Tab-separated table of C-alpha atoms in Angstrom:
chain	number	residue	atom	x	y	z
A	720	MET	CA	20.609	62.866	65.635
A	721	GLY	CA	18.473	65.450	67.445
A	722	LYS	CA	15.368	64.495	65.515
A	723	ARG	CA	15.797	60.811	66.351
A	724	LEU	CA	16.199	61.670	70.051
A	725	PHE	CA	13.093	63.831	69.907
A	726	PHE	CA	10.981	61.022	68.413
A	727	LEU	CA	12.303	58.543	70.957
A	728	VAL	CA	11.320	60.911	73.816
A	729	ILE	CA	7.830	61.322	72.350
A	730	LEU	CA	7.385	57.539	72.074
A	731	LEU	CA	8.646	57.111	75.666
A	732	VAL	CA	6.187	59.693	76.975
A	733	VAL	CA	3.297	58.053	75.161
A	734	ALA	CA	4.279	54.664	76.497
A	735	LEU	CA	4.499	55.947	80.069
A	736	TYR	CA	1.168	57.675	79.706
A	737	VAL	CA	-0.534	54.505	78.497
A	738	MET	CA	1.025	52.511	81.328
A	739	ARG	CA	-0.218	55.025	83.864
A	740	VAL	CA	-3.722	54.906	82.503
A	741	THR	CA	-3.664	51.111	82.568
A	742	ALA	CA	-2.324	51.066	86.107
A	743	HIS	CA	-5.370	53.009	87.332
A	744	GLY	CA	-7.683	50.326	85.869
A	745	ARG	CA	-9.151	52.468	83.140
A	746	VAL	CA	-10.557	50.508	80.239
A	747	GLU	CA	-10.881	53.252	77.648
A	748	VAL	CA	-7.813	54.453	75.778
A	749	PRO	CA	-7.392	58.233	75.350
A	750	PRO	CA	-7.821	59.763	71.869
A	751	LEU	CA	-4.082	60.114	71.389
A	752	GLY	CA	-3.637	56.408	72.159
A	753	ASN	CA	-6.347	55.468	69.641
A	754	THR	CA	-4.661	57.527	66.968
A	755	LEU	CA	-1.332	55.863	67.598
A	756	VAL	CA	-2.872	52.380	67.648
A	757	ASP	CA	-4.643	53.006	64.318
A	758	ALA	CA	-1.451	54.372	62.820
A	759	PHE	CA	0.558	51.376	63.917
A	760	ALA	CA	-2.205	49.002	62.641
A	761	THR	CA	-2.137	50.629	59.211
A	762	VAL	CA	1.627	50.324	59.055
A	763	GLU	CA	1.434	46.712	60.206
A	764	GLN	CA	-1.129	45.839	57.507
A	765	ALA	CA	1.009	47.499	54.843
A	766	VAL	CA	4.066	45.599	56.020
A	767	THR	CA	2.100	42.329	56.086
A	768	ARG	CA	0.792	42.854	52.539
A	769	ALA	CA	4.266	43.773	51.354
A	770	GLY	CA	5.632	40.641	52.975
A	771	ARG	CA	3.026	38.441	51.311
A	772	LEU	CA	3.683	40.067	47.940
A	773	ALA	CA	7.413	39.581	48.337
A	774	ARG	CA	6.852	35.950	49.337
A	775	ASP	CA	4.617	35.361	46.295
A	776	VAL	CA	7.134	36.994	43.975
A	777	LEU	CA	9.982	34.936	45.383
A	778	THR	CA	8.081	31.638	45.343
A	779	PHE	CA	6.379	32.125	41.929
A	780	PRO	CA	9.268	30.684	39.857
A	781	PHE	CA	9.382	27.648	42.138
A	782	SER	CA	5.613	27.228	41.733
A	783	LEU	CA	6.047	27.302	37.962
A	784	VAL	CA	8.748	24.642	38.161
A	785	ARG	CA	6.557	22.428	40.367
A	786	ALA	CA	3.570	22.947	38.055
A	787	SER	CA	5.714	22.068	35.020
A	788	GLN	CA	7.015	18.941	36.730
A	789	ARG	CA	3.475	17.939	37.696
A	790	ALA	CA	2.251	18.513	34.141
A	791	GLN	CA	5.121	16.374	32.799
A	792	GLU	CA	4.302	13.605	35.291
A	793	LEU	CA	0.620	13.695	34.290
A	794	SER	CA	1.542	13.646	30.578
A	795	GLU	CA	3.797	10.625	31.084
A	796	ARG	CA	1.037	8.914	33.053
A	797	VAL	CA	-1.466	9.544	30.253
A	798	ASP	CA	1.002	8.157	27.693
A	799	LEU	CA	1.512	5.060	29.847
A	800	LEU	CA	-2.229	4.491	30.237
A	801	GLU	CA	-2.766	4.917	26.494
A	802	SER	CA	0.008	2.406	25.796
A	803	GLU	CA	-1.534	-0.077	28.219
A	804	LEU	CA	-4.939	0.455	26.591
A	805	GLN	CA	-3.455	-0.280	23.161
A	806	GLN	CA	-1.829	-3.449	24.518
A	807	VAL	CA	-5.147	-4.595	25.943
A	808	ARG	CA	-6.796	-3.898	22.580
A	809	GLU	CA	-4.070	-5.849	20.782
A	810	TYR	CA	-4.536	-8.827	23.135
A	811	GLN	CA	-8.287	-8.655	22.540
A	812	LEU	CA	-7.865	-8.712	18.757
A	813	GLU	CA	-5.369	-11.567	18.987
A	814	ASN	CA	-7.771	-13.556	21.170
A	815	GLU	CA	-10.541	-12.981	18.622
A	816	ARG	CA	-8.335	-14.249	15.788
A	817	LEU	CA	-7.246	-17.300	17.778
A	818	LYS	CA	-10.862	-18.006	18.705
A	819	ARG	CA	-11.787	-18.028	15.004
A	820	LEU	CA	-8.966	-20.493	14.361
A	821	LEU	CA	-10.158	-22.737	17.185
A	822	ASP	CA	-13.763	-22.499	16.029
A	823	PHE	CA	-12.649	-23.449	12.519
A	824	GLN	CA	-10.620	-26.397	13.802
A	825	SER	CA	-13.539	-27.720	15.825
A	826	GLY	CA	-16.162	-26.833	13.202
A	827	PRO	CA	-15.702	-27.079	9.411
A	828	ALA	CA	-12.203	-28.507	9.742
A	829	ALA	CA	-13.354	-31.271	12.062
A	830	SER	CA	-16.242	-32.182	9.795
A	831	SER	CA	-13.905	-32.369	6.766
A	832	HIS	CA	-11.398	-34.493	8.706
A	833	LEU	CA	-8.499	-32.065	8.383
A	834	GLU	CA	-5.603	-32.293	10.817
A	835	LEU	CA	-4.395	-28.769	11.482
A	836	ALA	CA	-1.512	-27.050	13.250
A	837	ALA	CA	-1.893	-23.378	14.168
A	838	ALA	CA	1.111	-21.130	13.579
A	839	ALA	CA	1.954	-17.435	13.836
A	840	VAL	CA	3.447	-15.354	11.040
A	841	ILE	CA	6.865	-14.158	12.234
A	842	GLY	CA	8.353	-12.796	9.017
A	843	ARG	CA	7.750	-11.718	5.438
A	844	ASP	CA	9.808	-11.514	2.270
A	845	PRO	CA	11.228	-7.962	2.416
A	846	GLY	CA	11.390	-7.836	-1.386
A	847	SER	CA	7.707	-8.555	-1.967
A	848	TRP	CA	4.857	-8.356	0.531
A	849	PHE	CA	2.872	-10.922	-1.488
A	850	SER	CA	5.658	-13.467	-2.003
A	851	THR	CA	6.508	-15.550	1.081
A	852	ILE	CA	5.962	-15.590	4.814
A	853	THR	CA	7.761	-17.330	7.662
A	854	ILE	CA	5.808	-19.142	10.380
A	855	ASN	CA	6.913	-20.278	13.844
A	856	LYS	CA	6.393	-24.001	13.280
A	857	GLY	CA	8.876	-26.348	11.589
A	858	ARG	CA	10.065	-29.927	11.317
A	859	ALA	CA	10.026	-30.354	15.107
A	860	GLN	CA	6.265	-29.735	15.024
A	861	GLY	CA	5.656	-32.057	12.055
A	862	ILE	CA	5.610	-29.411	9.304
A	863	LYS	CA	6.771	-30.640	5.893
A	864	THR	CA	7.232	-29.146	2.445
A	865	ASN	CA	4.158	-28.907	0.170
A	866	MET	CA	1.744	-28.896	3.083
A	867	THR	CA	-1.290	-26.682	2.428
A	868	VAL	CA	-1.591	-23.492	4.489
A	869	ILE	CA	-5.008	-21.889	5.085
A	870	THR	CA	-7.005	-19.579	7.317
A	871	PRO	CA	-10.717	-19.846	8.177
A	872	ARG	CA	-11.352	-17.556	5.180
A	873	GLY	CA	-9.486	-19.550	2.557
A	874	LEU	CA	-6.246	-20.646	0.896
A	875	VAL	CA	-2.948	-18.987	1.867
A	876	GLY	CA	-0.308	-21.065	0.086
A	877	ARG	CA	2.005	-24.023	0.591
A	878	VAL	CA	5.126	-24.798	2.597
A	879	ILE	CA	8.251	-24.665	0.405
A	880	SER	CA	11.019	-25.092	3.008
A	881	THR	CA	11.443	-25.879	6.693
A	882	THR	CA	13.903	-25.619	9.543
A	883	SER	CA	13.646	-27.242	12.939
A	884	GLN	CA	11.441	-24.454	14.328
A	885	THR	CA	10.222	-22.458	11.304
A	886	ALA	CA	8.815	-22.881	7.813
A	887	THR	CA	8.618	-20.723	4.697
A	888	VAL	CA	5.255	-20.488	2.944
A	889	LEU	CA	4.871	-19.502	-0.713
A	890	LEU	CA	1.730	-17.366	-0.969
A	891	ILE	CA	-0.775	-17.966	-3.759
A	892	THR	CA	-0.314	-14.286	-4.719
A	893	ASP	CA	3.282	-14.966	-5.766
A	894	PRO	CA	3.714	-15.299	-9.605
A	895	ARG	CA	5.587	-18.584	-9.020
A	896	SER	CA	2.481	-20.105	-7.427
A	897	ALA	CA	0.011	-22.213	-9.410
A	898	VAL	CA	-3.188	-23.690	-7.995
A	899	SER	CA	-5.417	-26.133	-9.833
A	900	ALA	CA	-8.902	-24.703	-9.281
A	901	LEU	CA	-12.491	-24.654	-10.473
A	902	VAL	CA	-15.535	-22.407	-10.295
A	903	GLN	CA	-17.595	-23.714	-7.396
A	904	ASP	CA	-21.104	-23.670	-8.867
A	905	SER	CA	-20.402	-24.504	-12.534
A	906	ARG	CA	-17.333	-26.737	-11.890
A	907	THR	CA	-15.485	-24.894	-14.667
A	908	PRO	CA	-11.779	-25.759	-14.351
A	909	GLY	CA	-8.797	-23.435	-14.602
A	910	MET	CA	-5.416	-22.572	-13.143
A	911	VAL	CA	-4.975	-19.789	-10.573
A	912	GLU	CA	-1.653	-17.943	-10.510
A	913	GLY	CA	-0.253	-14.961	-8.681
A	914	MET	CA	-0.062	-11.680	-10.592
A	915	ALA	CA	3.169	-9.673	-10.798
A	916	GLY	CA	2.244	-6.178	-9.662
A	917	GLY	CA	-1.331	-7.275	-9.119
A	918	ALA	CA	-1.593	-5.764	-5.631
A	919	GLY	CA	-2.504	-9.147	-4.186
A	920	ASN	CA	-5.019	-10.219	-6.827
A	921	LEU	CA	-4.934	-13.588	-8.647
A	922	HIS	CA	-5.092	-14.569	-12.300
A	923	MET	CA	-7.224	-17.549	-13.365
A	924	ILE	CA	-6.178	-18.865	-16.781
A	925	HIS	CA	-7.023	-21.762	-19.139
A	926	ILE	CA	-10.781	-21.402	-18.590
A	927	PRO	CA	-12.427	-23.445	-21.387
A	928	ASN	CA	-13.895	-21.402	-24.234
A	929	ASP	CA	-17.202	-23.247	-24.039
A	930	MET	CA	-17.568	-22.740	-20.264
A	931	PRO	CA	-17.658	-18.958	-19.699
A	932	VAL	CA	-17.588	-17.607	-16.177
A	933	LYS	CA	-18.786	-14.327	-14.701
A	934	ALA	CA	-17.982	-11.887	-11.953
A	935	GLY	CA	-19.165	-12.869	-8.484
A	936	GLN	CA	-18.561	-16.609	-8.850
A	937	VAL	CA	-16.455	-18.357	-6.204
A	938	VAL	CA	-13.242	-20.226	-7.040
A	939	VAL	CA	-12.088	-23.218	-4.961
A	940	THR	CA	-9.214	-25.694	-5.162
A	941	SER	CA	-9.938	-28.668	-7.421
A	942	GLY	CA	-7.818	-31.213	-5.558
A	943	THR	CA	-6.866	-33.149	-8.694
A	944	SER	CA	-4.352	-35.966	-8.545
A	945	ARG	CA	-1.622	-33.647	-9.835
A	946	SER	CA	-2.410	-30.899	-7.316
A	947	ILE	CA	-0.611	-30.590	-3.997
A	948	PHE	CA	-3.550	-28.667	-2.507
A	949	ILE	CA	-6.428	-30.511	-0.907
A	950	LYS	CA	-9.852	-30.216	-2.534
A	951	GLY	CA	-12.548	-27.639	-1.853
A	952	ILE	CA	-10.577	-24.842	-0.154
A	953	PRO	CA	-12.019	-21.388	-1.007
A	954	VAL	CA	-9.590	-19.330	-3.065
A	955	GLY	CA	-11.405	-16.139	-4.024
A	956	GLU	CA	-14.109	-14.406	-6.027
A	957	ILE	CA	-14.037	-13.564	-9.733
A	958	VAL	CA	-14.109	-9.807	-10.313
A	959	SER	CA	-13.642	-9.592	-14.102
A	960	VAL	CA	-13.498	-11.904	-17.155
A	961	LYS	CA	-12.075	-11.561	-20.675
A	962	ARG	CA	-10.679	-13.713	-23.494
A	963	ASP	CA	-6.972	-14.446	-23.410
A	964	PRO	CA	-4.702	-13.164	-26.239
A	965	THR	CA	-5.012	-16.450	-28.188
A	966	GLY	CA	-8.795	-16.347	-28.146
A	967	LEU	CA	-8.855	-20.044	-27.192
A	968	PHE	CA	-9.583	-19.560	-23.495
A	969	PHE	CA	-11.118	-17.156	-21.032
A	970	GLU	CA	-9.117	-15.606	-18.218
A	971	ALA	CA	-10.308	-13.910	-15.047
A	972	VAL	CA	-9.063	-11.676	-12.266
A	973	VAL	CA	-9.784	-13.254	-8.869
A	974	ARG	CA	-9.803	-11.378	-5.567
A	975	PRO	CA	-8.573	-13.761	-2.816
A	976	PHE	CA	-10.672	-14.272	0.285
A	977	VAL	CA	-7.607	-14.051	2.532
A	978	ASP	CA	-6.447	-10.536	3.412
A	979	PHE	CA	-2.698	-10.972	2.952
A	980	ASN	CA	-2.018	-7.477	4.290
A	981	ARG	CA	-3.317	-8.532	7.706
A	982	LEU	CA	-2.115	-12.110	7.833
A	983	GLU	CA	-0.916	-12.904	11.380
A	984	GLU	CA	-1.980	-16.496	12.144
A	985	VAL	CA	-2.428	-19.476	9.824
A	986	LEU	CA	-3.343	-23.163	9.891
A	987	VAL	CA	-1.131	-25.808	8.321
A	988	VAL	CA	-2.914	-28.909	7.039
A	989	THR	CA	-0.719	-31.658	8.442
A	990	GLY	CA	-2.998	-34.520	7.339
A	991	VAL	CA	-6.443	-35.632	6.234
A	992	ARG	CA	-8.206	-38.283	8.302
A	993	SER	CA	-10.265	-40.956	6.635
A	994	PRO	CA	-13.967	-40.488	7.356
A	995	ALA	CA	-15.425	-42.893	9.839
A	996	LEU	CA	-17.756	-45.460	8.289
């Protein structure tokens, strides 16, 4: 208690001394006053630094939380922008495919007098990717069984059943499919069938023994009176040839022009117009 009283008296004396000096209009502070001012300034700086450090320590966890929240917000924003970019890309690709369909309808299709209805693929046979597809056009849009289905690249298949708003298409890659065909340049006839386990390839059989074919030749539909497919539709390209087990005919593996793995839109041939005279 005595020590505290002693320090209080000393501080009071110093304060009175400074006041007296100030009262007489002196500008300069005595040496003792300078020493005390410097001492108090040092203490004040130390206290200020300690206060800042304590504030930083206390607010650091909250800064981490805010930084984490900001990083999460930025990550979600990036994900959203990437998703929107992918959607734009998907719309662009769809527009390109639809443009090719429209160009085909107004180009080769118009010159060959085909009446076409565009449709989107909305389903596939879950048991076999190369068996059947479902399209979003049906009886209400004039689609009937046995109508030919194509793309600008070539033959897809034929309609085998319909509902009011949908239709099922048997692909030419299905083993149940049979297409009367011929080699485009030599006019060699044959029958194109789907291959079980053929990964989407086709099998051309009954090629006459005296009319051999070779790899690289193009196969098209023959359009005979017994065929349900219209004439001249590209089917695929021959990739290999050999004799059949009987030795009476040749047979060939044909790679279709249509990429059935990426089939999203098709054209249904709803009719064939008579050419104007």
